[in-house]
Amino acid sequence: MLTIAVSKGRIYEDALPLLAEAGIVPTDDPKTCRKLILATTRPDVQLVIIRATDVPTFVEYGAADLGIAGKDVLIEHGAESLYEPLDLNIACCRLMTAAHKDAPKLSGRIRVATKYVKIAQSYFASQGIQAEIIKLYGSMELAPLVGLADCIVDLVDTGNTLRANDLEPRELIMNISSRLVVNKAAMKMKHEAISALLTQFEKTLANR
Ligand code: PRT
Ligand code: MG
């Protein structure tokens, strides 16, 4: 049995066509079904539906053989213990700094609200900017509006969320896409099944 960890939401939606090309179609829809383990049309493959930030943990411990996770989550988690053989080029976005549209260019010692503490720390260090990082778990956009922080570090896709809150994107930190990750032991023990799947994904991606 191969177990693939996927998060509900945009990654799941973008991963479905890719999985389908490999003959993997879940027999339930996680939007309407509360099951956390989904069987698929392939009797040797099941999906586990978990929070995006938990995907590296499940794969690292071998609770899932494979996983699909955003590069943002992988970097923040520290994914040295995982193989990352494929950029799936799905759920693409940009990790950026953002500030109030009327705020001047940031300088001096600044306060930054983000859920990406590690990435933010190393980014501002690399820029020679003294930053105090404030960890938040969501609604980062609120922080500059209520004086909690001078800027935020968050994912931007259309920019609508920033605009709706009078913020604007400032510096690009990195481009983000979702990656396939593989447990190292599973890569050895289930080599045949996993490499067949990798080959199939590569073929689909090459045709896009
Ligand atoms: O939602 P939940 O708290 O369960 O977890 P999550 O937010 O980590 O999961 P989810 O499904 O929202 O995101 C999973 C992954 O999708 C992320 O780790 C990214 O790799 C990828 N991704 C791609 C995004 C976006 N695009 C994105 N736009 N994740 C989040 N956003 C959010 C962003 O944080 C901001 O709030 O969407 C908003 C900005 O979008 P625009 O279009 O308004 O710019
Ligand atoms: Mg979300």
PDB file of C-alpha atoms and ligand atoms in Angstrom:
ATOM      1  CA  MET A   1       0.000   0.000   0.000  1.00  0.00           C
ATOM      2  CA  LEU A   2       1.202   3.527  -0.854  1.00  0.00           C
ATOM      3  CA  THR A   3      -0.050   6.344   1.363  1.00  0.00           C
ATOM      4  CA  ILE A   4      -0.002   9.906  -0.003  1.00  0.00           C
ATOM      5  CA  ALA A   5      -0.492  12.877   2.354  1.00  0.00           C
ATOM      6  CA  VAL A   6      -2.352  15.840   0.856  1.00  0.00           C
ATOM      7  CA  SER A   7      -3.931  18.927   2.395  1.00  0.00           C
ATOM      8  CA  LYS A   8      -7.529  19.878   1.721  1.00  0.00           C
ATOM      9  CA  GLY A   9      -8.125  22.998  -0.346  1.00  0.00           C
ATOM     10  CA  ARG A  10      -6.061  24.437  -3.159  1.00  0.00           C
ATOM     11  CA  ILE A  11      -3.303  21.812  -3.149  1.00  0.00           C
ATOM     12  CA  TYR A  12      -5.847  19.003  -3.223  1.00  0.00           C
ATOM     13  CA  GLU A  13      -7.767  20.628  -6.074  1.00  0.00           C
ATOM     14  CA  ASP A  14      -4.599  21.191  -8.118  1.00  0.00           C
ATOM     15  CA  ALA A  15      -3.260  17.700  -7.353  1.00  0.00           C
ATOM     16  CA  LEU A  16      -6.423  15.852  -8.426  1.00  0.00           C
ATOM     17  CA  PRO A  17      -5.769  16.008 -12.208  1.00  0.00           C
ATOM     18  CA  LEU A  18      -2.168  14.933 -11.672  1.00  0.00           C
ATOM     19  CA  LEU A  19      -3.234  11.987  -9.522  1.00  0.00           C
ATOM     20  CA  ALA A  20      -5.971  11.075 -12.011  1.00  0.00           C
ATOM     21  CA  GLU A  21      -3.374  10.753 -14.791  1.00  0.00           C
ATOM     22  CA  ALA A  22      -1.709   8.124 -12.623  1.00  0.00           C
ATOM     23  CA  GLY A  23      -5.031   6.311 -12.232  1.00  0.00           C
ATOM     24  CA  ILE A  24      -5.525   7.605  -8.702  1.00  0.00           C
ATOM     25  CA  VAL A  25      -9.053   8.932  -8.199  1.00  0.00           C
ATOM     26  CA  PRO A  26     -10.322   9.256  -4.605  1.00  0.00           C
ATOM     27  CA  THR A  27     -13.601   7.439  -4.011  1.00  0.00           C
ATOM     28  CA  ASP A  28     -14.831  10.198  -1.661  1.00  0.00           C
ATOM     29  CA  ASP A  29     -14.717  13.995  -1.798  1.00  0.00           C
ATOM     30  CA  PRO A  30     -13.029  15.530   1.280  1.00  0.00           C
ATOM     31  CA  LYS A  31     -15.221  18.644   0.895  1.00  0.00           C
ATOM     32  CA  THR A  32     -18.337  16.672   1.753  1.00  0.00           C
ATOM     33  CA  CYS A  33     -16.969  13.627   3.525  1.00  0.00           C
ATOM     34  CA  ARG A  34     -15.319  13.689   6.952  1.00  0.00           C
ATOM     35  CA  LYS A  35     -13.104  10.701   6.336  1.00  0.00           C
ATOM     36  CA  LEU A  36      -9.402  11.391   6.856  1.00  0.00           C
ATOM     37  CA  ILE A  37      -8.272   8.326   4.920  1.00  0.00           C
ATOM     38  CA  LEU A  38      -9.562   8.196   1.365  1.00  0.00           C
ATOM     39  CA  ALA A  39      -9.502   5.047  -0.699  1.00  0.00           C
ATOM     40  CA  THR A  40      -8.814   5.504  -4.397  1.00  0.00           C
ATOM     41  CA  THR A  41      -9.600   3.703  -7.626  1.00  0.00           C
ATOM     42  CA  ARG A  42      -6.161   2.135  -7.261  1.00  0.00           C
ATOM     43  CA  PRO A  43      -6.390  -0.544  -4.579  1.00  0.00           C
ATOM     44  CA  ASP A  44      -2.694  -0.060  -3.718  1.00  0.00           C
ATOM     45  CA  VAL A  45      -2.961   3.714  -3.108  1.00  0.00           C
ATOM     46  CA  GLN A  46      -4.725   5.684  -0.371  1.00  0.00           C
ATOM     47  CA  LEU A  47      -4.736   9.394   0.505  1.00  0.00           C
ATOM     48  CA  VAL A  48      -4.568  10.896   3.979  1.00  0.00           C
ATOM     49  CA  ILE A  49      -6.117  14.356   4.256  1.00  0.00           C
ATOM     50  CA  ILE A  50      -4.269  16.597   6.724  1.00  0.00           C
ATOM     51  CA  ARG A  51      -3.358  20.220   7.423  1.00  0.00           C
ATOM     52  CA  ALA A  52      -0.842  21.626   4.931  1.00  0.00           C
ATOM     53  CA  THR A  53       1.725  22.283   7.656  1.00  0.00           C
ATOM     54  CA  ASP A  54       1.474  18.685   8.907  1.00  0.00           C
ATOM     55  CA  VAL A  55       2.379  17.056   5.574  1.00  0.00           C
ATOM     56  CA  PRO A  56       6.190  17.096   6.131  1.00  0.00           C
ATOM     57  CA  THR A  57       5.730  15.582   9.595  1.00  0.00           C
ATOM     58  CA  PHE A  58       3.611  12.658   8.363  1.00  0.00           C
ATOM     59  CA  VAL A  59       6.088  11.900   5.577  1.00  0.00           C
ATOM     60  CA  GLU A  60       9.163  12.351   7.769  1.00  0.00           C
ATOM     61  CA  TYR A  61       7.869   9.742  10.244  1.00  0.00           C
ATOM     62  CA  GLY A  62       6.754   7.368   7.498  1.00  0.00           C
ATOM     63  CA  ALA A  63       3.076   7.682   8.415  1.00  0.00           C
ATOM     64  CA  ALA A  64       2.723   8.587   4.742  1.00  0.00           C
ATOM     65  CA  ASP A  65       5.129   7.359   2.052  1.00  0.00           C
ATOM     66  CA  LEU A  66       4.649  10.437  -0.083  1.00  0.00           C
ATOM     67  CA  GLY A  67       3.222  13.903   0.358  1.00  0.00           C
ATOM     68  CA  ILE A  68       2.398  17.050  -1.552  1.00  0.00           C
ATOM     69  CA  ALA A  69       3.392  20.269   0.196  1.00  0.00           C
ATOM     70  CA  GLY A  70       4.128  23.897  -0.606  1.00  0.00           C
ATOM     71  CA  LYS A  71       7.791  24.905  -0.744  1.00  0.00           C
ATOM     72  CA  ASP A  72       6.921  27.519   1.928  1.00  0.00           C
ATOM     73  CA  VAL A  73       5.831  24.775   4.327  1.00  0.00           C
ATOM     74  CA  LEU A  74       8.838  22.582   3.480  1.00  0.00           C
ATOM     75  CA  ILE A  75      11.383  25.327   4.092  1.00  0.00           C
ATOM     76  CA  GLU A  76       9.721  26.470   7.298  1.00  0.00           C
ATOM     77  CA  HIS A  77       9.509  22.878   8.574  1.00  0.00           C
ATOM     78  CA  GLY A  78      13.102  22.089   7.606  1.00  0.00           C
ATOM     79  CA  ALA A  79      12.765  19.203   5.182  1.00  0.00           C
ATOM     80  CA  GLU A  80      16.334  17.846   5.092  1.00  0.00           C
ATOM     81  CA  SER A  81      15.007  14.465   6.192  1.00  0.00           C
ATOM     82  CA  LEU A  82      12.782  14.139   3.102  1.00  0.00           C
ATOM     83  CA  TYR A  83      13.421  13.492  -0.563  1.00  0.00           C
ATOM     84  CA  GLU A  84      11.990  16.206  -2.775  1.00  0.00           C
ATOM     85  CA  PRO A  85      12.191  14.645  -6.238  1.00  0.00           C
ATOM     86  CA  LEU A  86       9.607  16.710  -8.115  1.00  0.00           C
ATOM     87  CA  ASP A  87       8.392  20.272  -8.470  1.00  0.00           C
ATOM     88  CA  LEU A  88       4.709  19.705  -9.316  1.00  0.00           C
ATOM     89  CA  ASN A  89       4.273  23.337 -10.377  1.00  0.00           C
ATOM     90  CA  ILE A  90       0.838  23.563  -8.705  1.00  0.00           C
ATOM     91  CA  ALA A  91      -0.618  25.939  -6.093  1.00  0.00           C
ATOM     92  CA  CYS A  92       1.899  28.538  -7.270  1.00  0.00           C
ATOM     93  CA  CYS A  93       2.232  31.870  -5.482  1.00  0.00           C
ATOM     94  CA  ARG A  94       4.862  34.295  -4.177  1.00  0.00           C
ATOM     95  CA  LEU A  95       6.188  34.749  -0.661  1.00  0.00           C
ATOM     96  CA  MET A  96       6.461  38.493  -0.182  1.00  0.00           C
ATOM     97  CA  THR A  97       6.773  41.274   2.290  1.00  0.00           C
ATOM     98  CA  ALA A  98       3.781  43.601   2.372  1.00  0.00           C
ATOM     99  CA  ALA A  99       3.066  46.866   4.135  1.00  0.00           C
ATOM    100  CA  HIS A 100       0.393  49.552   4.303  1.00  0.00           C
ATOM    101  CA  LYS A 101       0.084  51.279   0.928  1.00  0.00           C
ATOM    102  CA  ASP A 102       0.841  54.656   2.512  1.00  0.00           C
ATOM    103  CA  ALA A 103       3.748  53.457   4.659  1.00  0.00           C
ATOM    104  CA  PRO A 104       7.215  54.718   3.673  1.00  0.00           C
ATOM    105  CA  LYS A 105      10.001  52.322   2.671  1.00  0.00           C
ATOM    106  CA  LEU A 106      10.861  50.399   5.815  1.00  0.00           C
ATOM    107  CA  SER A 107      14.109  51.168   7.566  1.00  0.00           C
ATOM    108  CA  GLY A 108      15.724  50.903  10.966  1.00  0.00           C
ATOM    109  CA  ARG A 109      14.492  48.262  13.366  1.00  0.00           C
ATOM    110  CA  ILE A 110      11.166  46.870  12.174  1.00  0.00           C
ATOM    111  CA  ARG A 111       8.476  44.528  13.473  1.00  0.00           C
ATOM    112  CA  VAL A 112       7.264  41.794  11.141  1.00  0.00           C
ATOM    113  CA  ALA A 113       4.177  39.610  11.608  1.00  0.00           C
ATOM    114  CA  THR A 114       4.199  36.224   9.887  1.00  0.00           C
ATOM    115  CA  LYS A 115       3.646  32.519  10.232  1.00  0.00           C
ATOM    116  CA  TYR A 116       6.970  32.016   8.404  1.00  0.00           C
ATOM    117  CA  VAL A 117       9.283  32.837  11.301  1.00  0.00           C
ATOM    118  CA  LYS A 118      12.376  31.019  10.031  1.00  0.00           C
ATOM    119  CA  ILE A 119      12.087  32.251   6.453  1.00  0.00           C
ATOM    120  CA  ALA A 120      11.460  35.825   7.622  1.00  0.00           C
ATOM    121  CA  GLN A 121      14.404  35.731  10.031  1.00  0.00           C
ATOM    122  CA  SER A 122      16.853  34.598   7.393  1.00  0.00           C
ATOM    123  CA  TYR A 123      15.428  36.937   4.744  1.00  0.00           C
ATOM    124  CA  PHE A 124      15.771  40.090   6.851  1.00  0.00           C
ATOM    125  CA  ALA A 125      19.191  38.980   8.099  1.00  0.00           C
ATOM    126  CA  SER A 126      20.306  38.573   4.481  1.00  0.00           C
ATOM    127  CA  GLN A 127      19.090  42.127   3.775  1.00  0.00           C
ATOM    128  CA  GLY A 128      20.926  43.521   6.802  1.00  0.00           C
ATOM    129  CA  ILE A 129      17.617  44.650   8.296  1.00  0.00           C
ATOM    130  CA  GLN A 130      17.033  44.340  12.039  1.00  0.00           C
ATOM    131  CA  ALA A 131      13.657  42.663  12.346  1.00  0.00           C
ATOM    132  CA  GLU A 132      11.674  41.543  15.355  1.00  0.00           C
ATOM    133  CA  ILE A 133       9.524  38.641  14.141  1.00  0.00           C
ATOM    134  CA  ILE A 134       6.071  38.172  15.654  1.00  0.00           C
ATOM    135  CA  LYS A 135       4.614  34.713  15.067  1.00  0.00           C
ATOM    136  CA  LEU A 136       0.955  34.635  13.989  1.00  0.00           C
ATOM    137  CA  TYR A 137      -1.160  31.681  12.880  1.00  0.00           C
ATOM    138  CA  GLY A 138      -3.430  33.557  10.458  1.00  0.00           C
ATOM    139  CA  SER A 139      -4.930  36.904   9.394  1.00  0.00           C
ATOM    140  CA  MET A 140      -1.455  38.398   9.070  1.00  0.00           C
ATOM    141  CA  GLU A 141      -2.940  41.266   7.022  1.00  0.00           C
ATOM    142  CA  LEU A 142      -4.494  42.696  10.158  1.00  0.00           C
ATOM    143  CA  ALA A 143      -1.176  43.264  11.926  1.00  0.00           C
ATOM    144  CA  PRO A 144      -0.041  46.454  10.121  1.00  0.00           C
ATOM    145  CA  LEU A 145      -3.582  47.905  10.331  1.00  0.00           C
ATOM    146  CA  VAL A 146      -3.725  47.759  14.120  1.00  0.00           C
ATOM    147  CA  GLY A 147      -0.105  48.662  14.834  1.00  0.00           C
ATOM    148  CA  LEU A 148       1.081  45.171  15.729  1.00  0.00           C
ATOM    149  CA  ALA A 149       3.736  45.179  12.997  1.00  0.00           C
ATOM    150  CA  ASP A 150       5.297  47.429  10.349  1.00  0.00           C
ATOM    151  CA  CYS A 151       4.980  44.763   7.697  1.00  0.00           C
ATOM    152  CA  ILE A 152       4.059  41.153   7.101  1.00  0.00           C
ATOM    153  CA  VAL A 153       5.577  38.206   5.296  1.00  0.00           C
ATOM    154  CA  ASP A 154       2.865  36.181   3.562  1.00  0.00           C
ATOM    155  CA  LEU A 155       1.874  34.359   0.410  1.00  0.00           C
ATOM    156  CA  VAL A 156       0.443  36.431  -2.418  1.00  0.00           C
ATOM    157  CA  ASP A 157      -1.443  35.069  -5.395  1.00  0.00           C
ATOM    158  CA  THR A 158      -3.806  37.604  -7.019  1.00  0.00           C
ATOM    159  CA  GLY A 159      -2.994  40.339  -4.489  1.00  0.00           C
ATOM    160  CA  ASN A 160      -6.712  40.746  -3.719  1.00  0.00           C
ATOM    161  CA  THR A 161      -6.327  39.984  -0.020  1.00  0.00           C
ATOM    162  CA  LEU A 162      -3.637  42.654   0.376  1.00  0.00           C
ATOM    163  CA  ARG A 163      -5.603  45.228  -1.627  1.00  0.00           C
ATOM    164  CA  ALA A 164      -8.786  44.580   0.343  1.00  0.00           C
ATOM    165  CA  ASN A 165      -6.860  45.513   3.488  1.00  0.00           C
ATOM    166  CA  ASP A 166      -5.057  48.627   2.150  1.00  0.00           C
ATOM    167  CA  LEU A 167      -1.760  46.780   1.983  1.00  0.00           C
ATOM    168  CA  GLU A 168       0.600  46.452  -0.978  1.00  0.00           C
ATOM    169  CA  PRO A 169       3.231  43.872  -1.904  1.00  0.00           C
ATOM    170  CA  ARG A 170       6.795  45.141  -1.427  1.00  0.00           C
ATOM    171  CA  GLU A 171       9.722  42.702  -1.813  1.00  0.00           C
ATOM    172  CA  LEU A 172       9.627  39.240  -3.378  1.00  0.00           C
ATOM    173  CA  ILE A 173      11.262  36.716  -1.046  1.00  0.00           C
ATOM    174  CA  MET A 174      10.744  33.636  -3.210  1.00  0.00           C
ATOM    175  CA  ASN A 175       8.472  32.004  -5.744  1.00  0.00           C
ATOM    176  CA  ILE A 176       6.493  29.099  -4.285  1.00  0.00           C
ATOM    177  CA  SER A 177       5.068  25.922  -5.800  1.00  0.00           C
ATOM    178  CA  SER A 178       4.071  22.557  -4.378  1.00  0.00           C
ATOM    179  CA  ARG A 179       6.553  19.702  -4.316  1.00  0.00           C
ATOM    180  CA  LEU A 180       6.270  15.955  -4.117  1.00  0.00           C
ATOM    181  CA  VAL A 181       8.116  14.692  -1.052  1.00  0.00           C
ATOM    182  CA  VAL A 182       9.027  11.096  -0.275  1.00  0.00           C
ATOM    183  CA  ASN A 183       9.954   9.314   2.948  1.00  0.00           C
ATOM    184  CA  LYS A 184      13.561   8.121   2.696  1.00  0.00           C
ATOM    185  CA  ALA A 185      12.963   4.589   3.979  1.00  0.00           C
ATOM    186  CA  ALA A 186       9.888   4.173   1.749  1.00  0.00           C
ATOM    187  CA  MET A 187      11.975   5.214  -1.251  1.00  0.00           C
ATOM    188  CA  LYS A 188      14.119   2.102  -0.594  1.00  0.00           C
ATOM    189  CA  MET A 189      11.460  -0.333   0.618  1.00  0.00           C
ATOM    190  CA  LYS A 190       8.791   0.562  -1.969  1.00  0.00           C
ATOM    191  CA  HIS A 191      11.162   1.631  -4.698  1.00  0.00           C
ATOM    192  CA  GLU A 192       9.362   0.029  -7.611  1.00  0.00           C
ATOM    193  CA  ALA A 193       5.930   1.469  -6.846  1.00  0.00           C
ATOM    194  CA  ILE A 194       7.269   4.920  -5.996  1.00  0.00           C
ATOM    195  CA  SER A 195       9.529   5.248  -9.011  1.00  0.00           C
ATOM    196  CA  ALA A 196       6.671   4.151 -11.295  1.00  0.00           C
ATOM    197  CA  LEU A 197       4.552   6.917  -9.791  1.00  0.00           C
ATOM    198  CA  LEU A 198       7.357   9.478 -10.176  1.00  0.00           C
ATOM    199  CA  THR A 199       7.781   8.536 -13.828  1.00  0.00           C
ATOM    200  CA  GLN A 200       4.040   8.968 -14.413  1.00  0.00           C
ATOM    201  CA  PHE A 201       3.981  12.387 -12.718  1.00  0.00           C
ATOM    202  CA  GLU A 202       7.037  13.492 -14.715  1.00  0.00           C
ATOM    203  CA  LYS A 203       5.336  12.443 -17.942  1.00  0.00           C
ATOM    204  CA  THR A 204       2.162  14.381 -17.092  1.00  0.00           C
ATOM    205  CA  LEU A 205       4.125  17.485 -16.077  1.00  0.00           C
ATOM    206  CA  ALA A 206       6.241  17.373 -19.246  1.00  0.00           C
ATOM    207  CA  ASN A 207       3.047  17.390 -21.338  1.00  0.00           C
ATOM    208  CA  ARG A 208       1.621  20.479 -19.643  1.00  0.00           C
TER     209      ARG A 208
HETATM  210  O1  PRT B   1      -6.045  26.947   5.476  1.00  0.00           O
HETATM  211  P1  PRT B   1      -5.331  26.179   6.558  1.00  0.00           P
HETATM  212  O2  PRT B   1      -5.119  26.997   7.796  1.00  0.00           O
HETATM  213  O3  PRT B   1      -5.890  24.816   6.800  1.00  0.00           O
HETATM  214  O4  PRT B   1      -3.860  25.870   6.059  1.00  0.00           O
HETATM  215  P2  PRT B   1      -3.045  26.649   4.965  1.00  0.00           P
HETATM  216  O5  PRT B   1      -3.499  28.063   4.837  1.00  0.00           O
HETATM  217  O6  PRT B   1      -1.585  26.389   5.227  1.00  0.00           O
HETATM  218  O7  PRT B   1      -3.474  25.798   3.697  1.00  0.00           O
HETATM  219  P3  PRT B   1      -3.949  26.312   2.304  1.00  0.00           P
HETATM  220  O8  PRT B   1      -4.670  25.157   1.683  1.00  0.00           O
HETATM  221  O9  PRT B   1      -4.613  27.629   2.389  1.00  0.00           O
HETATM  222  O10 PRT B   1      -2.560  26.523   1.559  1.00  0.00           O
HETATM  223  C1  PRT B   1      -1.718  25.437   1.332  1.00  0.00           C
HETATM  224  C2  PRT B   1      -0.594  25.863   0.415  1.00  0.00           C
HETATM  225  O11 PRT B   1      -1.097  26.442  -0.776  1.00  0.00           O
HETATM  226  C3  PRT B   1       0.377  26.892   0.946  1.00  0.00           C
HETATM  227  O12 PRT B   1       1.318  26.311   1.824  1.00  0.00           O
HETATM  228  C4  PRT B   1       1.016  27.420  -0.345  1.00  0.00           C
HETATM  229  O13 PRT B   1       2.112  26.601  -0.723  1.00  0.00           O
HETATM  230  C5  PRT B   1      -0.109  27.244  -1.380  1.00  0.00           C
HETATM  231  N1  PRT B   1      -0.741  28.517  -1.767  1.00  0.00           N
HETATM  232  C6  PRT B   1      -0.799  28.979  -3.023  1.00  0.00           C
HETATM  233  C7  PRT B   1      -1.358  29.412  -0.981  1.00  0.00           C
HETATM  234  C8  PRT B   1      -1.760  30.467  -1.806  1.00  0.00           C
HETATM  235  N2  PRT B   1      -1.411  30.164  -3.080  1.00  0.00           N
HETATM  236  C9  PRT B   1      -2.459  31.613  -1.231  1.00  0.00           C
HETATM  237  N3  PRT B   1      -2.806  32.552  -1.948  1.00  0.00           N
HETATM  238  N4  PRT B   1      -1.607  29.431   0.347  1.00  0.00           N
HETATM  239  C10 PRT B   1      -2.266  30.486   0.876  1.00  0.00           C
HETATM  240  N5  PRT B   1      -2.684  31.576   0.149  1.00  0.00           N
HETATM  241  C11 PRT B   1      -3.394  32.637   0.917  1.00  0.00           C
HETATM  242  C12 PRT B   1      -2.431  33.693   1.475  1.00  0.00           C
HETATM  243  O14 PRT B   1      -1.888  33.249   2.710  1.00  0.00           O
HETATM  244  C13 PRT B   1      -3.345  34.911   1.643  1.00  0.00           C
HETATM  245  O15 PRT B   1      -4.121  34.822   2.797  1.00  0.00           O
HETATM  246  O16 PRT B   1      -4.296  33.353   0.111  1.00  0.00           O
HETATM  247  C14 PRT B   1      -4.254  34.741   0.436  1.00  0.00           C
HETATM  248  C15 PRT B   1      -3.666  35.545  -0.686  1.00  0.00           C
HETATM  249  O17 PRT B   1      -4.265  35.218  -1.913  1.00  0.00           O
HETATM  250  P4  PRT B   1      -4.585  36.404  -2.958  1.00  0.00           P
HETATM  251  O18 PRT B   1      -5.067  35.696  -4.195  1.00  0.00           O
HETATM  252  O19 PRT B   1      -5.640  37.255  -2.336  1.00  0.00           O
HETATM  253  O20 PRT B   1      -3.300  37.145  -3.207  1.00  0.00           O
HETATM  254 MG    MG B   2      -5.429  28.800   4.310  1.00  0.00          MG
END
